[in-house]
mmCIF file of C-alpha atoms in Angstrom:
data_model
loop_
_atom_site.group_PDB
_atom_site.id
_atom_site.type_symbol
_atom_site.label_atom_id
_atom_site.label_comp_id
_atom_site.label_asym_id
_atom_site.label_seq_id
_atom_site.Cartn_x
_atom_site.Cartn_y
_atom_site.Cartn_z
ATOM 1 C CA MET Z 1 81.099 -0.933 11.030
ATOM 2 C CA LEU Z 2 79.358 -1.610 8.148
ATOM 3 C CA PHE Z 3 75.272 -2.641 8.457
ATOM 4 C CA SER Z 4 73.567 -4.565 6.297
ATOM 5 C CA TYR Z 5 69.815 -4.767 5.836
ATOM 6 C CA ARG Z 6 67.752 -7.446 4.818
ATOM 7 C CA TRP Z 7 64.067 -6.801 3.870
ATOM 8 C CA GLN Z 8 61.516 -9.645 3.711
ATOM 9 C CA SER Z 9 58.640 -9.229 1.699
ATOM 10 C CA ILE Z 10 55.316 -9.746 3.557
ATOM 11 C CA LYS Z 11 52.389 -11.284 1.752
ATOM 12 C CA TYR Z 12 49.022 -10.433 2.898
ATOM 13 C CA THR Z 13 46.267 -12.814 1.785
ATOM 14 C CA TYR Z 14 42.594 -11.792 2.462
ATOM 15 C CA HIS Z 15 40.065 -14.095 3.286
ATOM 16 C CA PHE Z 16 36.450 -13.593 2.167
ATOM 17 C CA THR Z 17 33.774 -15.050 4.650
ATOM 18 C CA ASP Z 18 30.684 -13.781 4.158
ATOM 19 C CA PRO Z 19 28.000 -15.092 1.650
ATOM 20 C CA PRO Z 20 25.895 -12.595 -0.063
ATOM 21 C CA GLU Z 21 23.386 -10.242 1.234
ATOM 22 C CA ILE Z 22 19.825 -8.683 -0.285
ATOM 23 C CA SER Z 23 17.137 -6.507 0.408
ATOM 24 C CA VAL Z 24 14.469 -5.803 -1.992
ATOM 25 C CA GLU Z 25 13.670 -1.885 -2.751
ATOM 26 C CA THR Z 26 9.765 -2.587 -2.882
ATOM 27 C CA PRO Z 27 8.262 -5.830 -1.470
ATOM 28 C CA VAL Z 28 5.111 -5.183 -3.836
ATOM 29 C CA VAL Z 29 5.463 -3.741 -7.145
ATOM 30 C CA TYR Z 30 2.377 -2.514 -8.667
ATOM 31 C CA SER Z 31 1.776 -2.246 -12.299
ATOM 32 C CA GLY Z 32 -1.046 -2.639 -15.045
ATOM 33 C CA GLU Z 33 -1.065 -4.529 -18.260
ATOM 34 C CA GLY Z 34 0.807 -2.288 -21.103
ATOM 35 C CA GLU Z 35 2.645 -0.899 -18.511
ATOM 36 C CA GLU Z 36 6.445 -0.907 -17.201
ATOM 37 C CA ALA Z 37 7.511 -2.473 -14.006
ATOM 38 C CA ASN Z 38 10.695 -2.200 -12.177
ATOM 39 C CA LEU Z 39 11.765 -4.920 -9.740
ATOM 40 C CA VAL Z 40 14.787 -4.145 -7.596
ATOM 41 C CA CYS Z 41 17.056 -5.885 -5.156
ATOM 42 C CA ILE Z 42 20.062 -4.529 -3.298
ATOM 43 C CA VAL Z 43 22.676 -6.766 -3.691
ATOM 44 C CA HIS Z 44 25.803 -6.930 -1.102
ATOM 45 C CA GLY Z 45 29.108 -9.157 -0.968
ATOM 46 C CA GLU Z 46 32.894 -9.215 -0.262
ATOM 47 C CA ALA Z 47 33.432 -11.477 -3.305
ATOM 48 C CA GLN Z 48 31.272 -10.005 -6.479
ATOM 49 C CA PRO Z 49 28.193 -12.040 -6.490
ATOM 50 C CA GLU Z 50 26.587 -13.567 -9.789
ATOM 51 C CA VAL Z 51 22.670 -12.200 -9.521
ATOM 52 C CA THR Z 52 19.850 -14.721 -11.427
ATOM 53 C CA TRP Z 53 16.152 -13.825 -11.317
ATOM 54 C CA PHE Z 54 13.131 -16.053 -11.199
ATOM 55 C CA LYS Z 55 9.302 -16.023 -11.700
ATOM 56 C CA GLU Z 56 7.993 -18.896 -9.255
ATOM 57 C CA THR Z 57 10.385 -21.524 -9.926
ATOM 58 C CA MET Z 58 11.486 -20.905 -13.651
ATOM 59 C CA GLN Z 59 14.523 -18.901 -14.371
ATOM 60 C CA LEU Z 60 13.883 -15.905 -15.990
ATOM 61 C CA ASP Z 61 16.319 -14.868 -19.456
ATOM 62 C CA THR Z 62 16.801 -11.606 -21.146
ATOM 63 C CA THR Z 63 14.385 -10.744 -23.492
ATOM 64 C CA GLU Z 64 12.930 -7.966 -25.187
ATOM 65 C CA ARG Z 65 10.441 -7.790 -22.714
ATOM 66 C CA HIS Z 66 12.569 -8.797 -19.489
ATOM 67 C CA ILE Z 67 15.728 -6.734 -19.233
ATOM 68 C CA MET Z 68 18.101 -7.294 -16.519
ATOM 69 C CA GLU Z 69 20.403 -4.589 -15.618
ATOM 70 C CA SER Z 70 23.066 -3.824 -12.847
ATOM 71 C CA ARG Z 71 24.351 -0.678 -11.660
ATOM 72 C CA GLY Z 72 26.708 -1.227 -8.681
ATOM 73 C CA SER Z 73 25.181 -3.192 -5.930
ATOM 74 C CA ARG Z 74 21.686 -2.419 -7.465
ATOM 75 C CA HIS Z 75 20.167 -5.305 -9.860
ATOM 76 C CA THR Z 76 16.716 -4.402 -11.499
ATOM 77 C CA LEU Z 77 14.219 -6.668 -13.350
ATOM 78 C CA ILE Z 78 12.627 -4.685 -16.024
ATOM 79 C CA ILE Z 79 9.252 -5.693 -17.369
ATOM 80 C CA ARG Z 80 8.314 -3.815 -20.451
ATOM 81 C CA LYS Z 81 4.508 -3.858 -21.675
ATOM 82 C CA VAL Z 82 3.392 -6.167 -18.888
ATOM 83 C CA HIS Z 83 1.252 -8.858 -19.687
ATOM 84 C CA GLN Z 84 -1.421 -10.657 -17.125
ATOM 85 C CA GLN Z 85 0.638 -13.589 -16.673
ATOM 86 C CA ASP Z 86 3.269 -11.133 -15.539
ATOM 87 C CA PHE Z 87 1.773 -11.026 -12.331
ATOM 88 C CA GLY Z 88 2.928 -13.062 -9.432
ATOM 89 C CA ASN Z 89 5.943 -14.029 -7.395
ATOM 90 C CA TYR Z 90 9.250 -13.370 -8.080
ATOM 91 C CA SER Z 91 13.051 -13.542 -6.609
ATOM 92 C CA CYS Z 92 16.111 -12.583 -6.803
ATOM 93 C CA VAL Z 93 19.226 -15.170 -6.229
ATOM 94 C CA ALA Z 94 23.042 -13.684 -5.358
ATOM 95 C CA GLU Z 95 25.459 -16.606 -5.163
ATOM 96 C CA ASN Z 96 29.255 -16.569 -4.996
ATOM 97 C CA PRO Z 97 32.012 -18.819 -3.655
ATOM 98 C CA LEU Z 98 31.222 -18.104 -0.259
ATOM 99 C CA GLY Z 99 27.336 -18.737 -0.636
ATOM 100 C CA LYS Z 100 23.658 -17.825 -1.774
ATOM 101 C CA ALA Z 101 20.867 -15.641 -0.578
ATOM 102 C CA ARG Z 102 17.697 -15.187 -2.369
ATOM 103 C CA GLN Z 103 15.089 -12.765 -1.550
ATOM 104 C CA SER Z 104 11.424 -12.626 -2.618
ATOM 105 C CA LEU Z 105 8.968 -10.043 -3.959
ATOM 106 C CA SER Z 106 6.135 -9.745 -6.200
ATOM 107 C CA LEU Z 107 4.490 -7.716 -9.454
ATOM 108 C CA SER Z 108 0.975 -7.137 -8.476
ATOM 109 C CA GLY Z 109 -2.168 -6.003 -10.821
ATOM 110 C CA LYS Z 110 -4.123 -4.885 -7.507
ATOM 111 C CA PRO Z 111 -5.181 -1.940 -6.144
ATOM 112 C CA ASN Z 112 -2.742 -0.094 -3.956
ATOM 113 C CA MET Z 113 -3.673 0.610 -0.195
ATOM 114 C CA ALA Z 114 -6.334 3.233 0.013
ATOM 115 C CA ILE Z 115 -5.417 6.544 1.654
ATOM 116 C CA PHE Z 116 -8.120 8.280 4.026
ATOM 117 C CA GLN Z 117 -8.925 12.156 2.881
ATOM 118 C CA SER Z 118 -11.308 13.242 4.912
ATOM 119 C CA ALA Z 119 -11.020 15.694 7.825
ATOM 120 C CA PRO Z 120 -10.838 13.984 11.474
ATOM 121 C CA ILE Z 121 -13.562 15.909 13.039
ATOM 122 C CA SER Z 122 -17.511 15.462 11.820
ATOM 123 C CA GLN Z 123 -19.363 18.887 11.605
ATOM 124 C CA TYR Z 124 -22.551 16.798 12.776
ATOM 125 C CA LYS Z 125 -23.258 14.371 15.698
ATOM 126 C CA ASP Z 126 -25.118 11.765 14.456
ATOM 127 C CA ARG Z 127 -23.014 11.507 11.365
ATOM 128 C CA TYR Z 128 -19.858 11.342 8.941
ATOM 129 C CA ASN Z 129 -18.955 12.047 5.262
ATOM 130 C CA ILE Z 130 -15.824 9.418 5.178
ATOM 131 C CA SER Z 131 -13.548 9.831 1.574
ATOM 132 C CA TRP Z 132 -10.822 8.206 0.649
ATOM 133 C CA THR Z 133 -8.238 7.447 -2.691
ATOM 134 C CA VAL Z 134 -6.648 4.741 -4.278
ATOM 135 C CA GLU Z 135 -4.065 4.094 -6.753
ATOM 136 C CA SER Z 136 -5.081 1.242 -9.434
ATOM 137 C CA TYR Z 137 -4.406 0.759 -12.934
ATOM 138 C CA SER Z 138 -6.818 -1.442 -13.315
ATOM 139 C CA PRO Z 139 -10.662 0.347 -12.491
ATOM 140 C CA VAL Z 140 -11.892 -0.224 -9.254
ATOM 141 C CA GLU Z 141 -14.900 -2.407 -9.240
ATOM 142 C CA GLU Z 142 -15.864 -1.732 -5.443
ATOM 143 C CA PHE Z 143 -14.835 -0.906 -1.946
ATOM 144 C CA LYS Z 144 -15.225 -2.407 1.231
ATOM 145 C CA LEU Z 145 -15.948 0.056 4.327
ATOM 146 C CA PHE Z 146 -15.159 -0.891 7.770
ATOM 147 C CA PHE Z 147 -16.197 1.292 10.898
ATOM 148 C CA ARG Z 148 -16.669 0.772 14.451
ATOM 149 C CA ARG Z 149 -16.778 3.061 17.688
ATOM 150 C CA VAL Z 150 -13.432 2.736 19.726
ATOM 151 C CA PRO Z 151 -14.050 0.552 22.863
ATOM 152 C CA GLN Z 152 -13.775 3.014 25.753
ATOM 153 C CA GLY Z 153 -10.859 1.952 28.409
ATOM 154 C CA HIS Z 154 -10.041 -1.418 26.809
ATOM 155 C CA GLU Z 155 -6.906 -2.374 24.357
ATOM 156 C CA ILE Z 156 -7.525 -2.161 20.539
ATOM 157 C CA ASP Z 157 -8.246 -5.345 18.869
ATOM 158 C CA ASN Z 158 -7.742 -4.217 15.074
ATOM 159 C CA SER Z 159 -8.420 -7.608 13.564
ATOM 160 C CA ILE Z 160 -10.912 -7.923 11.058
ATOM 161 C CA GLU Z 161 -12.563 -11.162 9.300
ATOM 162 C CA GLN Z 162 -12.385 -10.228 5.654
ATOM 163 C CA SER Z 163 -14.221 -11.032 2.925
ATOM 164 C CA GLN Z 164 -22.950 10.772 -9.443
ATOM 165 C CA PRO Z 165 -19.506 11.232 -10.032
ATOM 166 C CA LEU Z 166 -17.579 14.267 -8.174
ATOM 167 C CA GLN Z 167 -14.885 16.003 -9.640
ATOM 168 C CA HIS Z 168 -12.043 17.014 -7.444
ATOM 169 C CA GLN Z 169 -8.204 18.027 -8.589
ATOM 170 C CA GLY Z 170 -8.352 15.410 -11.275
ATOM 171 C CA ILE Z 171 -10.019 12.362 -9.185
ATOM 172 C CA VAL Z 172 -12.805 11.034 -9.726
ATOM 173 C CA TYR Z 173 -15.066 10.372 -6.785
ATOM 174 C CA SER Z 174 -18.392 8.045 -6.359
ATOM 175 C CA GLN Z 175 -20.350 9.255 -3.812
ATOM 176 C CA ARG Z 176 -23.058 6.922 -1.966
ATOM 177 C CA GLY Z 177 -25.216 8.066 1.033
ATOM 178 C CA TYR Z 178 -27.176 5.161 1.811
ATOM 179 C CA ASN Z 179 -29.555 5.603 5.174
ATOM 180 C CA THR Z 180 -28.150 2.566 6.365
ATOM 181 C CA ASN Z 181 -29.267 1.732 10.202
ATOM 182 C CA HIS Z 182 -25.808 0.645 12.383
ATOM 183 C CA HIS Z 183 -26.316 -0.303 15.727
ATOM 184 C CA TRP Z 184 -23.071 -0.254 18.032
ATOM 185 C CA SER Z 185 -22.865 -3.361 20.515
ATOM 186 C CA PRO Z 186 -21.471 -3.043 23.862
ATOM 187 C CA ARG Z 187 -17.978 -4.605 22.455
ATOM 188 C CA SER Z 188 -17.990 -2.029 19.793
ATOM 189 C CA GLU Z 189 -17.896 -4.448 16.322
ATOM 190 C CA TRP Z 190 -16.717 -3.783 13.284
ATOM 191 C CA ARG Z 191 -19.201 -3.226 10.973
ATOM 192 C CA ASP Z 192 -18.746 -3.161 7.001
ATOM 193 C CA VAL Z 193 -20.656 -1.963 3.928
ATOM 194 C CA VAL Z 194 -19.857 -2.576 0.334
ATOM 195 C CA LEU Z 195 -19.873 0.210 -2.081
ATOM 196 C CA PRO Z 196 -19.983 -0.345 -6.167
ATOM 197 C CA ALA Z 197 -17.629 2.330 -7.734
ATOM 198 C CA ILE Z 198 -20.291 3.393 -10.063
ATOM 199 C CA PRO Z 199 -19.067 4.984 -12.357
ATOM 200 C CA LEU Z 200 -15.844 2.836 -13.237
ATOM 201 C CA SER Z 201 -12.924 5.461 -13.417
ATOM 202 C CA HIS Z 202 -9.705 4.662 -15.698
ATOM 203 C CA HIS Z 203 -8.116 7.458 -13.565
ATOM 204 C CA PHE Z 204 -5.120 6.273 -11.916
ATOM 205 C CA THR Z 205 -6.254 7.960 -8.616
ATOM 206 C CA GLN Z 206 -9.503 7.031 -8.054
ATOM 207 C CA GLY Z 207 -11.905 7.880 -4.891
ATOM 208 C CA MET Z 208 -14.832 7.373 -2.764
ATOM 209 C CA SER Z 209 -17.139 9.304 -0.557
ATOM 210 C CA TYR Z 210 -19.717 7.510 2.111
ATOM 211 C CA MET Z 211 -21.994 9.087 4.523
ATOM 212 C CA ILE Z 212 -21.857 7.317 7.842
ATOM 213 C CA ARG Z 213 -25.103 7.735 9.517
ATOM 214 C CA ASN Z 214 -26.625 6.953 12.718
ATOM 215 C CA LEU Z 215 -23.412 7.759 14.767
ATOM 216 C CA ASP Z 216 -23.483 8.777 18.536
ATOM 217 C CA PRO Z 217 -22.344 12.228 19.472
ATOM 218 C CA ASN Z 218 -19.350 13.095 20.865
ATOM 219 C CA GLN Z 219 -17.622 9.626 20.235
ATOM 220 C CA HIS Z 220 -14.687 8.409 18.660
ATOM 221 C CA TYR Z 221 -14.560 5.885 15.419
ATOM 222 C CA GLU Z 222 -12.044 4.333 13.389
ATOM 223 C CA ALA Z 223 -12.322 2.927 9.844
ATOM 224 C CA LYS Z 224 -10.331 0.791 7.573
ATOM 225 C CA VAL Z 225 -11.270 0.390 3.587
ATOM 226 C CA GLN Z 226 -10.351 -2.136 0.806
ATOM 227 C CA ALA Z 227 -10.461 -1.585 -2.787
ATOM 228 C CA ARG Z 228 -11.055 -4.280 -5.476
ATOM 229 C CA ASN Z 229 -10.424 -3.990 -9.120
ATOM 230 C CA ARG Z 230 -10.148 -7.336 -11.683
ATOM 231 C CA TYR Z 231 -7.141 -8.665 -9.956
ATOM 232 C CA GLY Z 232 -8.480 -8.627 -6.735
ATOM 233 C CA TRP Z 233 -8.612 -7.242 -3.200
ATOM 234 C CA SER Z 234 -6.217 -4.588 -2.218
ATOM 235 C CA ASP Z 235 -4.464 -4.758 1.389
ATOM 236 C CA LEU Z 236 -6.653 -3.388 4.379
ATOM 237 C CA SER Z 237 -5.807 0.380 4.453
ATOM 238 C CA GLU Z 238 -3.898 1.577 8.089
ATOM 239 C CA SER Z 239 -6.572 2.341 10.629
ATOM 240 C CA PHE Z 240 -8.453 6.028 10.223
ATOM 241 C CA GLU Z 241 -9.820 7.277 13.752
ATOM 242 C CA PHE Z 242 -12.539 10.139 13.162
ATOM 243 C CA SER Z 243 -15.128 11.619 15.896
ATOM 244 C CA THR Z 244 -18.359 12.957 15.577
ATOM 245 C CA SER Z 245 -19.058 16.760 17.290
ATOM 246 C CA MET Z 246 -20.981 16.914 20.612
ATOM 247 C CA ASN Z 247 -23.300 19.668 18.807
ATOM 248 C CA GLU Z 248 -24.536 20.249 15.602
ATOM 249 C CA GLU Z 249 -22.406 23.435 14.708
ATOM 250 C CA TYR Z 250 -21.256 24.564 11.617
ATOM 251 C CA THR Z 251 -17.781 25.477 11.288
ATOM 252 C CA ASP Z 252 -16.911 25.693 7.906
ATOM 253 C CA ILE Z 253 -16.718 29.056 6.530
ATOM 254 C CA ALA Z 254 -19.477 28.147 3.114
ATOM 255 C CA SER Z 255 -21.880 27.169 6.066
ATOM 256 C CA LEU Z 256 -21.456 30.522 7.681
ATOM 257 C CA ILE Z 257 -21.961 32.022 4.831
ATOM 258 C CA ASN Z 258 -25.071 30.189 3.865
ATOM 259 C CA ARG Z 259 -26.774 31.002 7.608
ATOM 260 C CA GLY Z 260 -25.885 34.597 7.317
ATOM 261 C CA LEU Z 261 -23.305 34.709 10.271
ATOM 262 C CA THR Z 262 -20.398 36.543 8.544
ATOM 263 C CA GLY Z 263 -20.537 40.131 7.754
#
C-alpha cells in the first residue's frame, strides 16, 4: 500500500500592538557654559521607532553643536559648548506606525542639590557647626540654610515656604559664624539664614560651613539648604538630622590632646 503525504505550508503573521515606550536616563542634566551636555532617552518599541528631539516646541536639526546619536535603544542629544540659550526644557519623541510617545527632560545651569558633610552629633550642647558641599559649574553666590528642632511626638511636616576661605581636599569652604539668636517656638518652626558665598569659588565642588548657635542641649534638629548661582536657586537638599550634646564634652583626639588628657 502506498501512502502519500501532502505538506501544507502555514504562514504566520505577526501583529505589533504596542506603541513606543520612552524613559529618560536623567530628568535634569546640569551643565555650564562652554561645557558639553548629554541628554539621554531610552526608547523601546516592537516596530522600530523614529526619534526626534525638541527644545520647547521647536524641532532640533543636527548641527555642529547639536549631535543626535543612536546606539540600540539609547538615543542621545549631545550639546557641545553649551550656550546660555541652551538651558531649558527638552523632549524626545518616538513614533512608529502604532503610535507616538514623548518624554521631557531639562538642561539646567543651576547648582546641583547640596549634600551635607558634617557629623550628625555635635560636641557642643548649645551650638552645631554644620557644613555641606554643592556641585555647580557657575560660582555659587549665596546659600540659604533652613533648620529647626524636630517636633517631639508629632508627625513631621517637611514643607518649607521659600523664598576666610577654608581649604579641604580641594574644596573651597566659606565659613560663617554669625552670633544670631534663634528662639524655638513650641511648634518648632523653620528658621532660615542667608549666607553669602564670599569669596566666590570657581571650583566645581563648592562648600560652606556655618555655626548654628543658641541651640538647646540634648535635642534633635533637622536642616535643609539651597544654593544659588547666576542661573537661580537649586532644589532643596534632602533633610539632614543632627543632635546637640547633653554635656560640653570633647570627644575628638585633637581636643583631648589640647586638654592634656592623653598619655
